[in-house]
Coordinates of N, CA and C in Angstrom, one line a residue:
X24 N -13.2 -8.3 22.6 CA -12.3 -8.9 23.6 C -12.0 -10.4 23.3
X25 N -10.9 -10.9 23.7 CA -10.5 -12.3 23.5 C -9.9 -12.7 22.2
X26 N -9.9 -11.8 21.3 CA -9.3 -12.0 20.0 C -7.8 -11.9 20.0
X27 N -7.1 -12.6 19.1 CA -5.7 -12.5 18.9 C -5.4 -11.5 17.8
X28 N -4.7 -10.5 18.1 CA -4.4 -9.4 17.1 C -2.9 -9.3 16.8
X29 N -2.5 -9.2 15.6 CA -1.1 -9.0 15.2 C -0.9 -7.6 14.7
X30 N 0.0 -6.9 15.3 CA 0.3 -5.5 14.8 C 1.7 -5.6 14.2
X31 N 1.8 -5.3 12.9 CA 3.1 -5.4 12.2 C 3.7 -4.0 12.3
X32 N 4.8 -3.9 13.1 CA 5.4 -2.6 13.2 C 5.1 -2.0 14.6
X33 N 6.2 -1.6 15.3 CA 6.0 -1.0 16.7 C 6.7 0.4 16.7
X34 N 6.4 1.2 15.7 CA 6.8 2.6 15.8 C 5.7 3.3 16.5
X35 N 5.7 4.6 16.3 CA 4.7 5.5 17.0 C 3.2 5.0 16.7
X36 N 2.9 4.7 15.5 CA 1.6 4.2 15.1 C 1.3 2.8 15.6
X37 N 2.3 1.9 15.5 CA 2.1 0.6 16.0 C 1.9 0.5 17.5
X38 N 2.7 1.4 18.2 CA 2.5 1.4 19.7 C 1.1 1.8 20.1
X39 N 0.6 2.8 19.4 CA -0.8 3.3 19.7 C -1.8 2.2 19.4
X40 N -1.6 1.6 18.2 CA -2.5 0.5 17.8 C -2.5 -0.6 18.7
X41 N -1.4 -1.1 19.1 CA -1.2 -2.2 20.0 C -1.9 -1.9 21.4
X42 N -1.7 -0.7 21.9 CA -2.2 -0.3 23.1 C -3.8 -0.2 23.1
X43 N -4.3 0.3 22.0 CA -5.7 0.3 21.8 C -6.4 -1.0 21.7
X44 N -5.7 -1.9 21.0 CA -6.2 -3.3 20.9 C -6.2 -4.0 22.2
X45 N -5.1 -3.8 22.9 CA -5.0 -4.4 24.3 C -6.1 -3.9 25.2
X46 N -6.3 -2.6 25.1 CA -7.4 -2.0 25.9 C -8.8 -2.5 25.6
X47 N -9.0 -3.1 24.4 CA -10.2 -3.7 24.0 C -10.3 -5.2 24.4
X48 N -9.2 -5.6 25.1 CA -9.2 -7.0 25.5 C -8.6 -8.0 24.6
X49 N -7.9 -7.5 23.5 CA -7.3 -8.4 22.6 C -5.9 -8.9 23.1
X50 N -5.5 -10.1 22.7 CA -4.2 -10.6 23.0 C -3.3 -10.1 21.8
X51 N -2.4 -9.2 22.1 CA -1.7 -8.6 21.0 C -0.3 -9.2 20.8
X52 N 0.0 -9.4 19.5 CA 1.3 -9.9 19.1 C 2.0 -8.9 18.2
X53 N 3.2 -8.6 18.3 CA 3.9 -7.6 17.5 C 5.0 -8.3 16.6
X54 N 5.1 -7.8 15.4 CA 6.2 -8.2 14.5 C 7.0 -6.9 14.3
X55 N 8.3 -7.1 14.2 CA 9.3 -6.0 14.1 C 10.5 -6.4 13.3
X56 N 11.2 -5.5 12.6 CA 12.5 -5.7 12.0 C 13.6 -5.0 12.8
X57 N 13.2 -4.0 13.6 CA 14.1 -3.2 14.4 C 14.3 -3.7 15.8
X58 N 15.6 -4.1 16.1 CA 15.8 -4.7 17.5 C 15.4 -3.8 18.6
X59 N 15.5 -2.4 18.4 CA 15.2 -1.5 19.5 C 13.7 -1.5 19.7
X60 N 12.9 -1.4 18.6 CA 11.5 -1.4 18.7 C 11.0 -2.8 19.2
X61 N 11.6 -3.8 18.8 CA 11.2 -5.2 19.3 C 11.4 -5.3 20.8
X62 N 12.6 -4.7 21.2 CA 12.8 -4.7 22.7 C 11.8 -3.9 23.4
X63 N 11.4 -2.7 22.9 CA 10.4 -1.9 23.5 C 9.1 -2.7 23.6
X64 N 8.7 -3.4 22.5 CA 7.4 -4.1 22.5 C 7.5 -5.2 23.6
X65 N 8.6 -5.9 23.7 CA 8.7 -7.0 24.6 C 8.7 -6.5 26.1
X66 N 9.3 -5.3 26.3 CA 9.3 -4.7 27.6 C 7.9 -4.1 28.0
X67 N 7.1 -3.8 26.9 CA 5.8 -3.4 27.2 C 4.8 -4.6 27.4
X68 N 5.3 -5.8 27.3 CA 4.5 -6.9 27.6 C 3.9 -7.7 26.5
X69 N 4.4 -7.3 25.2 CA 3.8 -8.0 24.1 C 4.7 -9.2 23.6
X70 N 4.1 -10.2 23.1 CA 4.9 -11.2 22.4 C 5.4 -10.7 21.1
X71 N 6.6 -10.9 20.8 CA 7.2 -10.4 19.6 C 7.7 -11.6 18.8
X72 N 7.2 -11.8 17.6 CA 7.6 -13.0 16.8 C 7.4 -12.6 15.3
X73 N 7.5 -13.6 14.4 CA 7.4 -13.3 13.0 C 5.9 -13.5 12.6
X74 N 5.5 -12.9 11.5 CA 4.2 -13.1 11.0 C 4.0 -14.5 10.6
X75 N 5.0 -15.2 10.0 CA 4.9 -16.5 9.6 C 4.5 -17.5 10.7
X76 N 5.0 -17.2 11.9 CA 4.7 -18.0 13.1 C 3.3 -18.0 13.6
X77 N 2.6 -16.9 13.3 CA 1.3 -16.7 13.9 C 0.1 -16.5 12.9
X78 N 0.5 -16.5 11.6 CA -0.5 -16.1 10.6 C -1.7 -17.0 10.6
X79 N -1.5 -18.3 11.0 CA -2.7 -19.2 10.9 C -3.5 -19.2 12.2
X80 N -3.1 -18.4 13.2 CA -3.8 -18.5 14.5 C -4.5 -17.2 14.9
X81 N -4.1 -16.1 14.3 CA -4.6 -14.8 14.8 C -5.9 -14.4 14.1
X82 N -6.7 -13.6 14.7 CA -8.0 -13.1 14.2 C -7.9 -11.8 13.5
X83 N -7.0 -10.9 13.9 CA -6.9 -9.6 13.3 C -5.5 -9.3 13.0
X84 N -5.3 -8.7 11.8 CA -3.9 -8.3 11.4 C -3.9 -6.8 11.0
X85 N -3.1 -6.0 11.6 CA -3.0 -4.6 11.3 C -1.5 -4.3 10.9
X86 N -1.3 -3.6 9.8 CA 0.0 -3.2 9.4 C 0.2 -1.7 9.8
X87 N 1.4 -1.4 10.3 CA 1.7 -0.1 10.7 C 3.2 0.2 10.5
X88 N 3.7 -0.1 9.3 CA 5.2 -0.2 9.1 C 5.7 0.9 8.2
X89 N 4.8 1.4 7.2 CA 5.3 2.3 6.2 C 6.1 1.6 5.1
X90 N 6.1 0.3 5.1 CA 6.9 -0.4 4.1 C 5.9 -1.1 3.2
X91 N 6.4 -1.9 2.2 CA 5.5 -2.6 1.3 C 5.6 -4.1 1.5
X92 N 4.6 -4.8 1.0 CA 4.5 -6.2 1.0 C 4.7 -6.8 2.3
X93 N 4.1 -6.2 3.3 CA 4.3 -6.7 4.7 C 3.4 -8.0 4.9
X94 N 2.1 -7.8 4.4 CA 1.2 -9.0 4.4 C 1.0 -9.3 2.9
X95 N 1.5 -10.5 2.6 CA 1.5 -10.9 1.2 C 0.5 -12.0 0.9
X96 N 0.3 -12.4 -0.3 CA -0.8 -13.3 -0.7 C -0.6 -14.6 0.1
X97 N 0.7 -15.1 0.2 CA 0.9 -16.4 0.8 C 0.5 -16.3 2.3
X98 N 0.6 -15.1 2.9 CA 0.1 -15.0 4.3 C -1.4 -15.1 4.3
X99 N -2.1 -14.3 3.4 CA -3.5 -14.3 3.5 C -4.1 -15.6 3.1
X100 N -3.5 -16.4 2.3 CA -4.0 -17.7 2.0 C -3.9 -18.7 3.2
X101 N -3.1 -18.4 4.1 CA -2.9 -19.2 5.3 C -3.7 -18.8 6.5
X102 N -4.3 -17.6 6.4 CA -5.1 -17.0 7.6 C -6.3 -17.9 7.8
X103 N -6.8 -17.8 9.1 CA -8.0 -18.5 9.4 C -9.2 -17.9 8.7
X104 N -10.3 -18.6 8.6 CA -11.5 -18.1 8.0 C -12.0 -16.9 8.7
X105 N -12.3 -15.9 7.9 CA -12.9 -14.6 8.4 C -11.9 -13.7 9.2
X106 N -10.6 -14.0 9.0 CA -9.7 -13.1 9.7 C -9.8 -11.7 9.1
X107 N -9.6 -10.7 9.9 CA -9.7 -9.3 9.5 C -8.3 -8.7 9.3
X108 N -8.2 -8.1 8.1 CA -6.9 -7.5 7.7 C -7.1 -6.0 7.4
X109 N -6.2 -5.2 8.0 CA -6.3 -3.8 7.8 C -5.0 -3.1 7.9
X110 N -4.9 -1.9 7.4 CA -3.7 -1.1 7.4 C -3.9 0.3 8.0
X111 N -2.9 0.7 8.8 CA -3.0 2.0 9.4 C -1.7 2.7 9.3
X112 N -0.8 2.2 8.4 CA 0.5 2.7 8.3 C 0.8 3.5 7.1
X113 N 0.5 3.0 5.9 CA 1.0 3.6 4.7 C 0.0 3.4 3.6
X114 N 0.4 3.3 2.3 CA -0.5 3.2 1.2 C -1.0 1.7 1.1
X115 N -1.7 1.4 0.0 CA -2.3 0.1 -0.1 C -1.4 -1.0 -0.6
X116 N -0.1 -0.8 -0.5 CA 0.8 -1.9 -0.8 C 1.5 -2.4 0.5
X117 N 1.2 -1.9 1.6 CA 1.6 -2.7 2.9 C 1.0 -4.1 2.8
X118 N -0.3 -4.1 2.5 CA -1.0 -5.4 2.2 C -1.0 -5.5 0.7
X119 N -0.5 -6.6 0.2 CA -0.4 -6.8 -1.3 C -1.8 -7.0 -1.9
X120 N -2.5 -5.9 -2.1 CA -3.9 -5.9 -2.6 C -3.9 -6.3 -4.1
X121 N -2.9 -5.9 -4.8 CA -2.8 -6.2 -6.3 C -2.6 -7.7 -6.4
X122 N -1.7 -8.3 -5.6 CA -1.5 -9.7 -5.6 C -2.7 -10.5 -5.2
X123 N -3.5 -10.0 -4.2 CA -4.7 -10.6 -3.7 C -5.7 -10.7 -4.9
X124 N -5.9 -9.6 -5.5 CA -6.9 -9.5 -6.6 C -6.5 -10.4 -7.8
X125 N -5.3 -10.7 -7.9 CA -4.8 -11.5 -9.1 C -4.8 -13.0 -8.8
X126 N -5.2 -13.4 -7.6 CA -5.3 -14.9 -7.3 C -6.4 -15.5 -8.2
X127 N -6.0 -16.5 -8.9 CA -7.0 -17.2 -9.8 C -8.2 -17.7 -9.0
X128 N -9.4 -17.3 -9.5 CA -10.6 -17.8 -8.9 C -11.1 -17.1 -7.6
X129 N -10.4 -16.1 -7.2 CA -10.8 -15.4 -5.9 C -12.0 -14.5 -6.2
X130 N -12.8 -14.4 -5.2 CA -14.1 -13.6 -5.3 C -14.0 -12.5 -4.3
X131 N -14.5 -11.3 -4.7 CA -14.6 -10.1 -3.8 C -16.0 -9.8 -3.6
X132 N -16.5 -9.8 -2.3 CA -17.8 -9.5 -2.0 C -17.9 -8.3 -1.1
X133 N -18.5 -7.3 -1.5 CA -18.6 -6.1 -0.7 C -19.7 -6.3 0.4
X134 N -19.3 -6.2 1.6 CA -20.2 -6.4 2.8 C -20.9 -5.1 3.1
X135 N -20.2 -4.0 3.2 CA -20.7 -2.7 3.4 C -19.5 -1.7 3.0
X136 N -19.8 -0.4 2.9 CA -18.7 0.5 2.5 C -17.4 0.3 3.2
X137 N -16.3 0.1 2.5 CA -15.0 -0.1 3.1 C -14.7 -1.4 3.8
X138 N -15.6 -2.3 3.6 CA -15.5 -3.7 4.2 C -15.7 -4.7 3.1
X139 N -14.7 -5.5 2.7 CA -14.8 -6.5 1.6 C -14.4 -7.8 2.1
X140 N -15.2 -8.8 1.7 CA -14.8 -10.2 2.0 C -14.2 -10.8 0.7
X141 N -13.0 -11.3 0.9 CA -12.3 -11.9 -0.2 C -12.3 -13.5 0.0
X142 N -13.0 -14.2 -1.0 CA -13.2 -15.6 -0.8 C -12.2 -16.3 -1.8
X143 N -11.4 -17.2 -1.2 CA -10.4 -17.9 -1.9 C -11.1 -19.1 -2.6
X144 N -10.5 -19.7 -3.6 CA -11.0 -20.9 -4.2 C -11.3 -22.1 -3.3
X145 N -10.6 -22.2 -2.2 CA -10.8 -23.3 -1.3 C -12.0 -23.0 -0.4
X146 N -12.7 -21.8 -0.5 CA -13.9 -21.5 0.3 C -13.6 -20.7 1.5
X147 N -12.4 -20.6 2.0 CA -12.2 -19.8 3.2 C -12.0 -18.3 2.7
X148 N -12.3 -17.4 3.6 CA -12.2 -16.0 3.2 C -11.6 -15.1 4.3
X149 N -11.2 -13.9 3.9 CA -10.7 -12.9 4.8 C -11.5 -11.6 4.6
X150 N -11.5 -10.8 5.7 CA -12.2 -9.5 5.6 C -11.1 -8.4 5.5
X151 N -11.1 -7.6 4.4 CA -10.2 -6.6 4.2 C -10.8 -5.2 4.4
X152 N -10.2 -4.4 5.2 CA -10.8 -3.1 5.5 C -10.2 -2.0 4.6
X153 N -11.1 -1.1 4.1 CA -10.7 0.1 3.3 C -9.8 -0.2 2.2
X154 N -10.0 -1.4 1.6 CA -9.2 -1.8 0.4 C -7.7 -1.8 0.6
X155 N -7.3 -2.0 1.9 CA -5.9 -2.0 2.2 C -5.3 -0.6 2.4
X156 N -6.2 0.4 2.3 CA -5.7 1.8 2.5 C -5.9 2.1 4.0
X157 N -5.6 3.4 4.4 CA -5.7 3.7 5.8 C -7.1 3.6 6.4
X158 N -7.2 2.6 7.3 CA -8.5 2.3 7.8 C -9.1 3.3 8.8
X159 N -8.2 4.1 9.4 CA -8.7 5.2 10.3 C -9.3 6.3 9.5
X160 N -9.1 6.4 8.2 CA -9.7 7.3 7.4 C -10.9 6.7 6.6
X161 N -10.7 5.5 6.2 CA -11.8 4.8 5.4 C -12.9 4.2 6.2
X162 N -12.6 3.6 7.3 CA -13.6 2.9 8.2 C -14.1 3.8 9.3
X163 N -13.4 4.9 9.5 CA -13.8 5.9 10.6 C -13.9 7.2 9.9
X164 N -13.9 8.3 10.7 CA -14.1 9.6 10.2 C -12.8 10.4 10.3
X165 N -11.7 9.7 10.4 CA -10.4 10.4 10.5 C -9.9 10.6 12.0
X166 N -9.1 11.5 12.2 CA -8.6 11.7 13.5 C -9.6 12.4 14.5
X167 N -9.5 12.1 15.8 CA -10.4 12.8 16.7 C -10.2 14.3 16.7
X168 N -11.3 15.0 17.0 CA -11.2 16.5 16.9 C -10.2 17.1 17.9
X169 N -10.0 16.4 19.1 CA -9.1 16.9 20.1 C -7.7 16.8 19.6
X170 N -7.4 15.7 18.9 CA -6.0 15.4 18.3 C -5.8 16.5 17.2
X171 N -6.8 16.7 16.4 CA -6.6 17.7 15.3 C -6.4 19.1 15.9
X172 N -7.1 19.4 17.0 CA -6.9 20.7 17.6 C -5.4 20.9 18.0
X173 N -4.8 19.9 18.6 CA -3.4 19.9 19.0 C -2.6 20.1 17.7
X174 N -2.8 19.4 16.7 CA -2.0 19.5 15.4 C -2.2 20.9 14.8
X175 N -3.4 21.4 14.7 CA -3.6 22.6 14.0 C -3.0 23.8 14.9
X176 N -3.1 23.7 16.2 CA -2.6 24.7 17.0 C -1.1 24.7 16.9
X177 N -0.4 23.6 16.8 CA 1.0 23.5 16.5 C 1.3 24.3 15.2
X178 N 0.6 24.0 14.2 CA 0.8 24.7 12.9 C 0.6 26.2 12.9
X179 N -0.4 26.6 13.6 CA -0.7 28.1 13.6 C 0.4 28.8 14.5
X180 N 0.7 28.2 15.6 CA 1.7 28.8 16.4 C 3.1 28.8 15.7
X181 N 3.4 27.8 14.9 CA 4.6 27.8 14.2 C 4.6 28.9 13.1
X182 N 3.5 29.1 12.5 CA 3.4 30.2 11.5 C 3.5 31.6 12.1
X183 N 2.9 31.7 13.3 CA 3.0 33.0 14.0 C 4.4 33.3 14.4
X184 N 5.1 32.2 14.9 CA 6.5 32.4 15.3 C 7.4 32.8 14.1
X185 N 7.2 32.1 12.9 CA 8.0 32.5 11.7 C 7.7 33.9 11.3
X186 N 6.5 34.3 11.4 CA 6.1 35.7 10.9 C 6.6 36.7 11.9
X187 N 6.6 36.4 13.2 CA 7.0 37.4 14.2 C 8.5 37.5 14.4
X188 N 9.2 36.4 14.1 CA 10.6 36.4 14.4 C 11.4 35.9 13.1
X189 N 11.1 36.5 12.0 CA 11.7 36.1 10.8 C 13.2 36.1 10.8
X190 N 13.8 37.1 11.5 CA 15.2 37.2 11.5 C 15.9 36.1 12.2
X191 N 15.2 35.3 13.0 CA 15.8 34.2 13.7 C 16.0 33.0 12.9
X192 N 15.4 32.9 11.7 CA 15.3 31.7 11.0 C 15.9 31.8 9.6
X193 N 16.6 30.8 9.2 CA 17.1 30.7 7.8 C 16.1 29.8 7.0
X194 N 16.3 29.7 5.7 CA 15.4 28.9 4.9 C 15.7 27.4 5.0
X195 N 15.3 26.8 6.1 CA 15.5 25.4 6.3 C 14.4 24.9 7.2
X196 N 14.4 23.6 7.5 CA 13.4 23.0 8.3 C 13.8 23.1 9.8
X197 N 12.9 23.5 10.7 CA 13.2 23.6 12.1 C 12.2 22.7 12.9
X198 N 12.7 22.2 14.0 CA 11.8 21.6 14.9 C 11.1 22.7 15.7
X199 N 9.8 22.5 16.0 CA 9.1 23.5 16.8 C 9.8 23.7 18.1
X200 N 10.1 24.9 18.5 CA 10.8 25.1 19.8 C 10.0 24.5 21.0
X201 N 10.7 23.9 21.9 CA 10.1 23.2 23.0 C 9.2 24.1 23.8
X202 N 9.5 25.4 23.9 CA 8.7 26.3 24.6 C 7.3 26.4 24.0
X203 N 7.3 26.5 22.6 CA 6.0 26.6 21.9 C 5.2 25.2 22.0
X204 N 6.0 24.1 21.9 CA 5.3 22.8 22.0 C 4.6 22.7 23.4
X205 N 5.3 23.1 24.4 CA 4.7 23.1 25.7 C 3.5 24.0 25.8
X206 N 3.5 25.1 25.1 CA 2.4 26.1 25.1 C 1.2 25.4 24.5
X207 N 1.4 24.7 23.4 CA 0.3 24.0 22.8 C -0.4 23.0 23.7
X208 N 0.5 22.2 24.4 CA -0.1 21.3 25.4 C -0.8 22.0 26.5
X209 N -0.2 23.1 27.0 CA -0.8 23.8 28.1 C -2.2 24.3 27.8
X210 N -2.3 24.8 26.5 CA -3.6 25.3 26.1 C -4.7 24.3 26.1
X211 N -4.4 23.0 26.0 CA -5.4 21.9 25.9 C -5.6 21.2 27.2
X212 N -4.9 21.6 28.3 CA -5.1 20.9 29.6 C -6.4 21.1 30.2
X213 N -7.0 22.3 30.1 CA -8.2 22.6 30.8 C -9.4 21.7 30.3
X214 N -9.3 21.4 29.0 CA -10.4 20.6 28.4 C -10.4 19.2 29.0
X215 N -9.3 18.8 29.5 CA -9.2 17.4 30.1 C -9.2 17.5 31.7
X216 N -9.4 18.7 32.2 CA -9.5 18.8 33.7 C -8.2 18.6 34.4
X217 N -7.1 18.9 33.7 CA -5.8 18.7 34.2 C -5.3 19.9 35.1
X218 N -4.7 19.6 36.2 CA -4.1 20.6 37.1 C -2.6 20.4 37.2
X219 N -1.8 21.3 36.7 CA -0.4 21.1 36.7 C 0.2 21.4 38.1
X220 N 1.2 20.7 38.5 CA 2.0 21.0 39.6 C 3.0 22.1 39.2
X221 N 3.3 23.1 40.0 CA 4.2 24.2 39.7 C 5.5 24.0 40.5
X222 N 6.6 24.2 39.8 CA 7.9 24.2 40.4 C 8.1 25.4 41.3
X223 N 8.7 25.2 42.5 CA 9.1 26.3 43.3 C 10.4 26.9 42.7
X224 N 10.8 28.1 43.0 CA 12.0 28.7 42.4 C 13.2 27.8 42.8
X225 N 13.2 27.2 44.0 CA 14.3 26.4 44.4 C 14.4 25.1 43.6
X226 N 13.2 24.5 43.3 CA 13.2 23.3 42.5 C 13.7 23.6 41.1
X227 N 13.2 24.7 40.5 CA 13.6 25.1 39.2 C 15.1 25.3 39.1
X228 N 15.7 26.0 40.1 CA 17.1 26.2 40.1 C 17.9 24.9 40.2
X229 N 17.3 24.0 41.0 CA 18.0 22.7 41.2 C 18.0 21.9 39.8
X230 N 16.9 22.0 39.1 CA 16.8 21.3 37.8 C 17.5 22.1 36.7
X231 N 17.7 23.4 36.9 CA 18.4 24.2 35.9 C 17.4 24.6 34.8
X232 N 16.1 24.8 35.1 CA 15.1 25.1 34.1 C 14.3 26.3 34.7
X233 N 13.7 27.1 33.8 CA 12.8 28.2 34.2 C 11.6 27.6 34.9
X234 N 11.0 28.4 35.8 CA 9.8 27.9 36.6 C 8.7 27.7 35.6
X235 N 8.5 28.5 34.5 CA 7.5 28.4 33.6 C 7.8 27.5 32.3
X236 N 9.0 26.9 32.4 CA 9.5 26.1 31.3 C 10.2 26.9 30.2
X237 N 10.7 26.2 29.2 CA 10.5 24.8 28.9 C 11.3 23.9 29.9
X238 N 10.8 22.7 30.0 CA 11.3 21.7 31.0 C 12.2 20.7 30.5
X239 N 12.2 20.5 29.2 CA 13.0 19.4 28.5 C 13.9 20.0 27.4
X240 N 15.1 19.4 27.2 CA 15.9 19.9 26.1 C 15.2 19.6 24.7
X241 N 15.7 20.3 23.7 CA 15.0 20.3 22.4 C 15.0 18.9 21.8
X242 N 16.0 18.1 22.1 CA 16.1 16.7 21.5 C 15.3 15.7 22.3
X243 N 14.6 16.1 23.4 CA 13.9 15.1 24.2 C 12.8 14.5 23.5
X244 N 12.7 13.1 23.6 CA 11.6 12.4 23.0 C 10.6 11.9 24.1
X245 N 9.4 12.3 24.1 CA 8.4 12.0 25.1 C 8.0 10.5 25.0

């Protein structure tokens, strides 16, 4: 708690990362290129600015963009001593690890598995997690089992649907039907102690949906 964290990117991954950091008591700052995502971040209560404006003051930097060269050598050289740098978005070029390793006179000290201290010639250092690769896989044990259960159930139900109703589908990519998506969620509610409210026939008719769902159009984004 009390640290200043910068989350680069406010897509689905960045949103979750920012929320998690805020839940741990961090002051979270977001960087974005997309005006819609930037507006979402601002409306969610985050300061939105450029990395250049905050690079010297933040304690933690997380990339979640899917792009390259988001955190470059010139950024890392300006970071405060022992700043933590990690990536949860893409490959190891979101953070310019090749450029970091090529800095003349820089030293790499392995603190523990997947945690390295990079010491610049001026004596200040930064902590890089998982060599700039996905830290949720390198520094942790991957995705939580409950999340994986949802993902795998989605995949299995999709395979069953394709096998059982082959004649409904051409050879192309389809979005999982909303009815099956809701089925996956419904199967996992008991584990969380969730009790759903049930529509009355009159309410369902008013909304124009079946009592048992699906409740949203196929294009709906939760």
